[in-house]
Amino acid sequence: MPDGSQKQYVLDTHRLRDPEQTLEIVKPFLKEMGITRIANLTGLDRIGLPTVMVARPNSRSVAVSLGKGLSLRAAEASGVMEAIESWHAERVRLPQRLARYAELSEDTTVVDVAGLPRVTGRQFDPHANMLWVQGHDLCAGSACWVPLEMVDTDYTSAPVGGQSAFPRTTNGLASGNNLTEASCHAICELIERDATTLWHHRAEQSRLDPASVDDPRCQKAMEMMAAAGLEIGLWNTTSDISIASFRCVICEGGGQFGHIGIGDGCHPDRAIALLRALTEAAQTRLTYISGARDDLDPKEFTDQAKMERGRYVRDLIESTQADQNFRDCPSHVTETFESDLGLILERLSSANLSQVVTVDLSRPEYDVAVVRAVIPGLEAPHDDPDYVPGPRALRILEGLA
């Protein structure tokens, strides 16, 4: 893995290597990770934003990963890296301890369990044994133990040595060309999901004025969607953390009902954050059109379900005013991932989020980095079926924020 953090690729995301280099490096070990196929889905829709699916049939979580970008190679690299990070998280090979939280916390540094998201119908027992995995607290600069069930993604069985008290998702799982790059992507995903959840709970949700968007890449993506006859809704969902976050929804225009798209994006550079939301919305729509994902309920493909989703998105667009200005969103453009990480940690600290734990899932035999980030205090995705509102969401629901 490269040691530096100077960004070499900044077109549709920020990376240390361009997509061609990344694909060339990972190609030799795709087979042993069970990746059997990379399929171009772009032509199944009329938007034209490159989207691919990556098949991993023997996956222990989802068998299909998706990737998107402004070029086919960028989409392929995106999808392949998502499959690679999932493979790593299904096979955690790190120091683990079987211990009771009440005893472990007296002996060593443990993640702030009170700030971790919970799930419906389960209670964490600090006096019951469970497996913990060692991570690194970026704020304190020291080792920190977190529940293994928040890191492991082997969903073929109940969490080994766990209590099923915390969400088992891929939220905060990311890959990159080195540890710092992967950490930035993982942390931004957690910030994005928290921001989207808080936005969902707010009553005031005025839209972003598309005419205020001054980035040529975002403008091009929106023009492609409009040319395809789709209606677009954009929202600035940036939270008190002040790292740019956006939501994009698309639906058929002219009162027609068809497949929708929903995308979210978060990045210190507001243009990249919005572009990620736009391309993810196109990817989501293609996910429905292709029917490729094995984690989607067949009921979601009925005419009734399509109509309900289409009506929801159209109502969301039509019930809100487009009076937000893109340039009002905070933006920080840096040349290195070290600078990005320092900025993100500073912004989290300013929002009273003082513990940022990363679990390094990388393996020395592969020239990629895979990280799982855990940040106590942030909200989990509101659309998870077992989501329980945390303190940040409750303050909004109770009218205190």
Short mmCIF file of C-alpha atoms in Angstrom, two decimals:
data_model
loop_
_atom_site.label_atom_id
_atom_site.label_comp_id
_atom_site.label_asym_id
_atom_site.label_seq_id
_atom_site.Cartn_x
_atom_site.Cartn_y
_atom_site.Cartn_z
CA MET A 1 0.00 0.00 0.00
CA PRO A 2 1.26 3.53 -0.72
CA ASP A 3 2.51 5.40 2.35
CA GLY A 4 1.68 8.93 1.19
CA SER A 5 -1.71 10.58 1.28
CA GLN A 6 -1.44 12.91 -1.73
CA LYS A 7 -4.60 12.65 -3.83
CA GLN A 8 -3.95 11.55 -7.41
CA TYR A 9 -7.55 11.08 -8.60
CA VAL A 10 -10.22 13.73 -7.89
CA LEU A 11 -12.77 13.41 -10.72
CA ASP A 12 -15.83 11.74 -9.15
CA THR A 13 -14.33 10.86 -5.77
CA HIS A 14 -10.92 11.32 -4.16
CA ARG A 15 -8.40 8.47 -4.31
CA LEU A 16 -4.65 7.92 -4.10
CA ARG A 17 -4.77 5.98 -7.36
CA ASP A 18 -6.86 6.33 -10.49
CA PRO A 19 -9.42 3.58 -11.28
CA GLU A 20 -7.21 1.92 -13.90
CA GLN A 21 -4.36 1.49 -11.41
CA THR A 22 -6.71 0.21 -8.71
CA LEU A 23 -8.25 -2.41 -11.00
CA GLU A 24 -4.83 -3.57 -12.17
CA ILE A 25 -3.64 -4.01 -8.58
CA VAL A 26 -6.69 -5.92 -7.29
CA LYS A 27 -7.22 -8.10 -10.37
CA PRO A 28 -4.83 -10.91 -9.26
CA PHE A 29 -6.77 -11.68 -6.07
CA LEU A 30 -10.38 -11.27 -7.21
CA LYS A 31 -10.73 -15.02 -7.78
CA GLU A 32 -9.66 -16.01 -4.27
CA MET A 33 -12.14 -13.50 -2.88
CA GLY A 34 -14.91 -15.19 -4.85
CA ILE A 35 -15.55 -12.34 -7.29
CA THR A 36 -16.73 -14.01 -10.48
CA ARG A 37 -18.26 -11.29 -12.62
CA ILE A 38 -18.32 -7.56 -13.27
CA ALA A 39 -21.39 -6.61 -15.33
CA ASN A 40 -22.12 -3.24 -16.93
CA LEU A 41 -25.72 -2.28 -16.05
CA THR A 42 -25.63 1.22 -17.56
CA GLY A 43 -27.58 0.40 -20.72
CA LEU A 44 -30.56 -0.99 -18.80
CA ASP A 45 -31.61 2.58 -18.03
CA ARG A 46 -31.73 5.69 -20.19
CA ILE A 47 -29.77 8.04 -17.90
CA GLY A 48 -26.33 6.90 -19.05
CA LEU A 49 -24.35 7.36 -15.81
CA PRO A 50 -21.99 4.34 -15.60
CA THR A 51 -23.10 1.67 -13.13
CA VAL A 52 -21.88 -1.90 -12.64
CA MET A 53 -22.72 -4.93 -10.53
CA VAL A 54 -20.05 -7.19 -9.06
CA ALA A 55 -21.03 -10.80 -8.32
CA ARG A 56 -19.60 -12.77 -5.38
CA PRO A 57 -21.88 -15.86 -5.23
CA ASN A 58 -20.44 -17.40 -2.05
CA SER A 59 -20.71 -14.18 -0.08
CA ARG A 60 -21.58 -14.42 3.60
CA SER A 61 -23.54 -11.16 3.37
CA VAL A 62 -24.83 -9.88 0.00
CA ALA A 63 -23.79 -11.59 -3.21
CA VAL A 64 -23.98 -8.48 -5.41
CA SER A 65 -22.17 -5.19 -4.93
CA LEU A 66 -22.82 -2.06 -6.98
CA GLY A 67 -20.45 0.59 -8.26
CA LYS A 68 -20.89 3.94 -9.95
CA GLY A 69 -18.78 6.76 -11.38
CA LEU A 70 -18.36 9.19 -14.24
CA SER A 71 -16.56 6.56 -16.31
CA LEU A 72 -17.03 2.83 -16.69
CA ARG A 73 -13.61 2.18 -15.16
CA ALA A 74 -14.46 4.34 -12.15
CA ALA A 75 -17.73 2.43 -11.70
CA GLU A 76 -15.89 -0.90 -11.96
CA ALA A 77 -13.32 0.15 -9.37
CA SER A 78 -16.12 1.37 -7.08
CA GLY A 79 -18.04 -1.92 -7.30
CA VAL A 80 -14.98 -4.14 -6.95
CA MET A 81 -13.71 -2.27 -3.91
CA GLU A 82 -17.14 -2.60 -2.27
CA ALA A 83 -17.04 -6.36 -2.83
CA ILE A 84 -13.47 -6.54 -1.50
CA GLU A 85 -14.31 -4.66 1.70
CA SER A 86 -17.29 -6.97 2.34
CA TRP A 87 -15.07 -10.03 1.89
CA HIS A 88 -12.63 -8.69 4.49
CA ALA A 89 -15.39 -7.89 7.01
CA GLU A 90 -16.75 -11.43 6.72
CA ARG A 91 -13.36 -12.80 7.82
CA VAL A 92 -12.12 -10.72 10.75
CA ARG A 93 -8.59 -11.75 11.75
CA LEU A 94 -7.71 -9.45 14.61
CA PRO A 95 -7.09 -9.77 18.36
CA GLN A 96 -10.35 -10.60 20.10
CA ARG A 97 -11.35 -10.93 23.74
CA LEU A 98 -14.26 -12.73 25.36
CA ALA A 99 -15.16 -10.52 28.27
CA ARG A 100 -17.86 -8.73 30.19
CA TYR A 101 -18.03 -5.00 29.51
CA ALA A 102 -18.14 -4.22 33.24
CA GLU A 103 -14.81 -5.98 33.73
CA LEU A 104 -13.15 -5.11 30.39
CA SER A 105 -13.73 -1.38 30.88
CA GLU A 106 -11.83 -1.51 34.19
CA ASP A 107 -8.84 -3.17 32.55
CA THR A 108 -8.46 -1.32 29.23
CA THR A 109 -9.97 1.32 26.93
CA VAL A 110 -13.38 0.33 25.55
CA VAL A 111 -15.65 2.16 23.13
CA ASP A 112 -18.34 4.32 24.76
CA VAL A 113 -21.07 1.67 24.69
CA ALA A 114 -23.72 4.13 25.90
CA GLY A 115 -23.28 6.07 22.65
CA LEU A 116 -23.57 3.10 20.28
CA PRO A 117 -26.79 2.63 18.28
CA ARG A 118 -29.19 0.02 19.59
CA VAL A 119 -31.73 -2.26 17.92
CA THR A 120 -35.39 -2.92 18.59
CA GLY A 121 -36.19 -5.66 21.09
CA ARG A 122 -32.69 -6.17 22.51
CA GLN A 123 -30.88 -4.83 25.57
CA PHE A 124 -27.14 -4.68 26.08
CA ASP A 125 -26.04 -6.53 29.22
CA PRO A 126 -22.74 -5.15 30.59
CA HIS A 127 -22.39 -8.19 32.84
CA ALA A 128 -22.73 -10.81 30.07
CA ASN A 129 -19.80 -12.21 28.15
CA MET A 130 -19.33 -11.14 24.53
CA LEU A 131 -16.53 -10.95 21.99
CA TRP A 132 -14.65 -7.69 21.50
CA VAL A 133 -12.24 -6.78 18.71
CA GLN A 134 -9.35 -4.36 18.97
CA GLY A 135 -9.50 -1.07 17.12
CA HIS A 136 -7.73 2.28 17.33
CA ASP A 137 -9.17 5.51 18.76
CA LEU A 138 -8.00 8.22 16.36
CA CYS A 139 -8.73 10.99 18.87
CA ALA A 140 -6.86 9.45 21.81
CA GLY A 141 -4.21 7.76 19.67
CA SER A 142 -4.54 4.49 21.52
CA ALA A 143 -6.03 1.00 21.24
CA CYS A 144 -9.75 0.65 21.89
CA TRP A 145 -12.01 -2.41 22.03
CA VAL A 146 -15.38 -2.51 20.23
CA PRO A 147 -18.10 -5.19 20.03
CA LEU A 148 -17.21 -7.72 17.35
CA GLU A 149 -20.85 -7.83 16.21
CA MET A 150 -20.51 -4.21 15.01
CA VAL A 151 -17.55 -5.14 12.80
CA ASP A 152 -18.18 -8.66 11.51
CA THR A 153 -20.50 -9.08 8.49
CA ASP A 154 -20.79 -12.86 8.33
CA TYR A 155 -24.59 -12.97 8.28
CA THR A 156 -24.82 -16.74 7.73
CA SER A 157 -25.36 -17.14 11.48
CA ALA A 158 -26.11 -15.12 14.60
CA PRO A 159 -23.13 -13.05 15.77
CA VAL A 160 -20.51 -15.34 17.28
CA GLY A 161 -19.96 -14.37 20.88
CA GLY A 162 -22.40 -11.50 20.58
CA GLN A 163 -25.57 -10.29 22.24
CA SER A 164 -27.37 -9.06 19.08
CA ALA A 165 -27.70 -5.76 20.93
CA PHE A 166 -26.08 -3.59 18.23
CA PRO A 167 -26.77 -3.17 14.50
CA ARG A 168 -25.10 -5.67 12.19
CA THR A 169 -24.68 -3.62 9.03
CA THR A 170 -21.95 -2.41 6.70
CA ASN A 171 -22.41 1.19 7.86
CA GLY A 172 -18.91 2.62 8.28
CA LEU A 173 -17.18 -0.09 6.24
CA ALA A 174 -14.88 1.24 3.51
CA SER A 175 -11.81 0.42 1.48
CA GLY A 176 -9.02 2.49 -0.01
CA ASN A 177 -5.50 2.54 -1.30
CA ASN A 178 -4.09 3.12 2.17
CA LEU A 179 -5.33 3.28 5.73
CA THR A 180 -5.90 7.04 5.84
CA GLU A 181 -7.91 7.07 2.61
CA ALA A 182 -10.07 4.15 3.75
CA SER A 183 -10.58 5.78 7.15
CA CYS A 184 -11.80 9.02 5.56
CA HIS A 185 -14.33 7.15 3.41
CA ALA A 186 -15.55 5.04 6.35
CA ILE A 187 -16.00 8.01 8.68
CA CYS A 188 -17.75 10.06 5.99
CA GLU A 189 -20.24 7.25 5.49
CA LEU A 190 -21.12 7.33 9.19
CA ILE A 191 -21.50 11.12 9.08
CA GLU A 192 -23.69 10.80 5.96
CA ARG A 193 -26.03 8.24 7.52
CA ASP A 194 -26.32 10.32 10.69
CA ALA A 195 -27.05 13.47 8.65
CA THR A 196 -29.69 11.71 6.55
CA THR A 197 -31.42 10.36 9.67
CA LEU A 198 -31.48 13.79 11.31
CA TRP A 199 -32.80 15.34 8.06
CA HIS A 200 -35.55 12.70 7.94
CA HIS A 201 -36.76 13.71 11.40
CA ARG A 202 -36.82 17.45 10.72
CA ALA A 203 -40.11 19.07 9.72
CA GLU A 204 -38.47 21.77 7.56
CA GLN A 205 -36.97 20.18 4.44
CA SER A 206 -36.66 22.88 1.76
CA ARG A 207 -34.86 21.71 -1.36
CA LEU A 208 -31.65 22.75 -3.02
CA ASP A 209 -32.07 25.05 -6.02
CA PRO A 210 -30.47 23.11 -8.92
CA ALA A 211 -29.64 26.39 -10.64
CA SER A 212 -27.33 27.28 -7.73
CA VAL A 213 -25.11 24.24 -8.38
CA ASP A 214 -21.95 25.57 -10.01
CA ASP A 215 -19.93 22.37 -10.40
CA PRO A 216 -19.72 21.20 -14.07
CA ARG A 217 -19.69 17.50 -13.14
CA CYS A 218 -22.86 17.79 -11.06
CA GLN A 219 -24.48 19.94 -13.73
CA LYS A 220 -23.74 17.28 -16.36
CA ALA A 221 -25.22 14.51 -14.20
CA MET A 222 -28.39 16.54 -13.63
CA GLU A 223 -28.66 17.32 -17.35
CA MET A 224 -28.47 13.59 -18.13
CA MET A 225 -31.28 12.88 -15.67
CA ALA A 226 -33.45 15.69 -17.03
CA ALA A 227 -32.82 14.54 -20.61
CA ALA A 228 -34.06 11.09 -19.55
CA GLY A 229 -37.39 12.66 -18.51
CA LEU A 230 -36.80 12.31 -14.79
CA GLU A 231 -37.71 14.74 -12.03
CA ILE A 232 -34.94 15.53 -9.54
CA GLY A 233 -35.09 16.58 -5.90
CA LEU A 234 -31.96 17.68 -4.04
CA TRP A 235 -31.54 18.45 -0.33
CA ASN A 236 -28.64 19.80 1.66
CA THR A 237 -28.68 17.43 4.64
CA THR A 238 -25.46 18.71 6.23
CA SER A 239 -25.62 18.39 10.03
CA ASP A 240 -23.96 20.30 12.87
CA ILE A 241 -20.75 18.41 12.02
CA SER A 242 -20.44 20.69 8.95
CA ILE A 243 -19.12 18.06 6.55
CA ALA A 244 -21.14 18.45 3.33
CA SER A 245 -23.97 15.93 2.92
CA PHE A 246 -26.71 15.75 0.29
CA ARG A 247 -29.73 13.64 -0.65
CA CYS A 248 -30.91 13.16 -4.23
CA VAL A 249 -34.18 11.55 -5.34
CA ILE A 250 -35.29 10.92 -8.92
CA CYS A 251 -38.59 9.71 -10.33
CA GLU A 252 -40.43 9.55 -13.63
CA GLY A 253 -41.73 12.88 -14.86
CA GLY A 254 -45.12 13.68 -16.35
CA GLY A 255 -47.09 11.92 -13.64
CA GLN A 256 -45.77 8.49 -14.67
CA PHE A 257 -44.86 5.80 -12.15
CA GLY A 258 -41.75 3.71 -12.52
CA HIS A 259 -38.56 2.91 -10.70
CA ILE A 260 -37.18 5.63 -8.46
CA GLY A 261 -33.66 6.42 -7.34
CA ILE A 262 -32.43 7.66 -3.96
CA GLY A 263 -28.85 8.59 -3.23
CA ASP A 264 -26.84 10.21 -0.45
CA GLY A 265 -23.33 11.58 -0.45
CA CYS A 266 -20.93 13.04 2.10
CA HIS A 267 -17.47 14.53 1.57
CA PRO A 268 -15.47 17.55 2.76
CA ASP A 269 -15.63 18.84 -0.83
CA ARG A 270 -19.30 19.74 -1.37
CA ALA A 271 -19.09 19.09 -5.13
CA ILE A 272 -17.93 15.51 -4.55
CA ALA A 273 -20.62 15.03 -1.88
CA LEU A 274 -23.38 16.15 -4.26
CA LEU A 275 -21.95 14.16 -7.15
CA ARG A 276 -21.93 11.02 -5.01
CA ALA A 277 -25.60 11.57 -4.15
CA LEU A 278 -26.50 12.07 -7.82
CA THR A 279 -24.64 9.00 -9.08
CA GLU A 280 -25.95 6.87 -6.21
CA ALA A 281 -29.52 7.83 -7.12
CA ALA A 282 -28.88 6.64 -10.67
CA GLN A 283 -27.31 3.46 -9.26
CA THR A 284 -30.29 2.80 -6.97
CA ARG A 285 -32.69 3.13 -9.90
CA LEU A 286 -30.61 0.64 -11.89
CA THR A 287 -30.56 -1.69 -8.90
CA TYR A 288 -34.37 -1.89 -9.11
CA ILE A 289 -34.39 -2.13 -12.90
CA SER A 290 -31.83 -4.95 -12.98
CA GLY A 291 -33.25 -6.84 -9.98
CA ALA A 292 -29.69 -7.89 -9.23
CA ARG A 293 -29.45 -7.34 -5.48
CA ASP A 294 -30.21 -10.40 -3.39
CA ASP A 295 -31.11 -8.34 -0.31
CA LEU A 296 -34.22 -6.78 -1.89
CA ASP A 297 -37.63 -8.19 -0.99
CA PRO A 298 -39.55 -9.48 -4.05
CA LYS A 299 -42.52 -7.43 -2.83
CA GLU A 300 -40.55 -4.30 -3.73
CA PHE A 301 -40.95 -5.15 -7.42
CA THR A 302 -44.74 -5.26 -7.51
CA ASP A 303 -46.63 -2.58 -9.43
CA GLN A 304 -48.17 -1.42 -6.15
CA ALA A 305 -44.76 -0.99 -4.50
CA LYS A 306 -43.40 0.93 -7.50
CA MET A 307 -46.41 3.22 -7.46
CA GLU A 308 -46.11 3.87 -3.71
CA ARG A 309 -42.39 4.68 -3.97
CA GLY A 310 -42.99 6.92 -6.97
CA ARG A 311 -45.79 8.78 -5.21
CA TYR A 312 -43.65 9.24 -2.09
CA VAL A 313 -40.76 10.72 -4.05
CA ARG A 314 -42.96 12.96 -6.19
CA ASP A 315 -44.83 14.25 -3.12
CA LEU A 316 -41.51 14.91 -1.40
CA ILE A 317 -40.36 17.02 -4.34
CA GLU A 318 -43.64 18.87 -4.90
CA SER A 319 -44.26 19.65 -1.22
CA THR A 320 -40.99 21.51 -0.75
CA GLN A 321 -39.54 24.78 -2.04
CA ALA A 322 -36.23 24.84 -3.92
CA ASP A 323 -34.72 27.77 -2.06
CA GLN A 324 -31.46 26.33 -0.70
CA ASN A 325 -28.24 27.61 -2.27
CA PHE A 326 -25.53 25.08 -3.07
CA ARG A 327 -22.83 27.63 -2.21
CA ASP A 328 -24.19 27.94 1.34
CA CYS A 329 -23.03 24.40 2.08
CA PRO A 330 -19.60 24.19 3.76
CA SER A 331 -16.77 22.98 1.54
CA HIS A 332 -13.18 22.05 2.27
CA VAL A 333 -10.91 21.07 -0.63
CA THR A 334 -7.56 19.64 0.41
CA GLU A 335 -4.73 17.92 -1.43
CA THR A 336 -4.11 15.09 1.03
CA PHE A 337 -6.10 12.53 2.98
CA GLU A 338 -4.18 13.45 6.12
CA SER A 339 -5.65 16.95 5.81
CA ASP A 340 -9.13 15.52 5.21
CA LEU A 341 -8.85 13.27 8.25
CA GLY A 342 -7.62 16.07 10.48
CA LEU A 343 -10.50 18.29 9.34
CA ILE A 344 -13.11 15.57 9.88
CA LEU A 345 -11.84 14.76 13.38
CA GLU A 346 -11.88 18.46 14.27
CA ARG A 347 -15.46 18.84 13.04
CA LEU A 348 -16.60 15.74 14.95
CA SER A 349 -14.96 17.07 18.11
CA SER A 350 -16.73 20.42 17.69
CA ALA A 351 -20.03 18.50 17.69
CA ASN A 352 -19.04 16.82 20.99
CA LEU A 353 -18.21 13.52 19.31
CA SER A 354 -14.85 12.79 20.87
CA GLN A 355 -14.31 9.09 20.18
CA VAL A 356 -13.61 7.87 16.63
CA VAL A 357 -12.57 4.22 16.48
CA THR A 358 -11.29 2.49 13.36
CA VAL A 359 -10.80 -1.24 13.06
CA ASP A 360 -8.15 -2.11 10.48
CA LEU A 361 -9.35 -5.20 8.58
CA SER A 362 -6.57 -5.02 5.97
CA ARG A 363 -4.39 -8.02 5.21
CA PRO A 364 -0.69 -7.69 4.44
CA GLU A 365 -0.90 -9.94 1.36
CA TYR A 366 -3.24 -7.53 -0.44
CA ASP A 367 -2.36 -4.01 -1.55
CA VAL A 368 -5.62 -2.45 -0.34
CA ALA A 369 -6.81 -1.09 2.99
CA VAL A 370 -10.15 -1.96 4.59
CA VAL A 371 -11.49 -0.14 7.64
CA ARG A 372 -14.56 -0.34 9.82
CA ALA A 373 -15.27 2.92 11.67
CA VAL A 374 -17.33 3.16 14.86
CA ILE A 375 -18.31 6.58 16.26
CA PRO A 376 -20.40 6.59 19.45
CA GLY A 377 -23.11 9.24 19.40
CA LEU A 378 -23.94 9.18 15.69
CA GLU A 379 -27.35 8.02 14.52
CA ALA A 380 -27.82 4.75 12.63
CA PRO A 381 -29.75 4.79 9.31
CA HIS A 382 -33.40 5.62 10.03
CA ASP A 383 -34.64 3.14 7.39
CA ASP A 384 -33.06 0.09 9.05
CA PRO A 385 -35.99 -2.14 10.15
CA ASP A 386 -34.72 -2.34 13.74
CA TYR A 387 -33.64 1.31 14.07
CA VAL A 388 -33.97 2.92 17.49
CA PRO A 389 -33.63 6.74 17.63
CA GLY A 390 -30.56 7.87 19.53
CA PRO A 391 -30.01 11.11 21.51
CA ARG A 392 -29.34 13.27 18.42
CA ALA A 393 -32.60 12.21 16.75
CA LEU A 394 -34.56 12.40 19.98
CA ARG A 395 -33.53 16.03 20.48
CA ILE A 396 -35.10 16.83 17.10
CA LEU A 397 -38.21 14.76 17.78
CA GLU A 398 -38.64 16.48 21.15
CA GLY A 399 -38.20 19.94 19.59
CA LEU A 400 -34.90 20.62 21.34
CA ALA A 401 -32.76 20.99 18.21
#
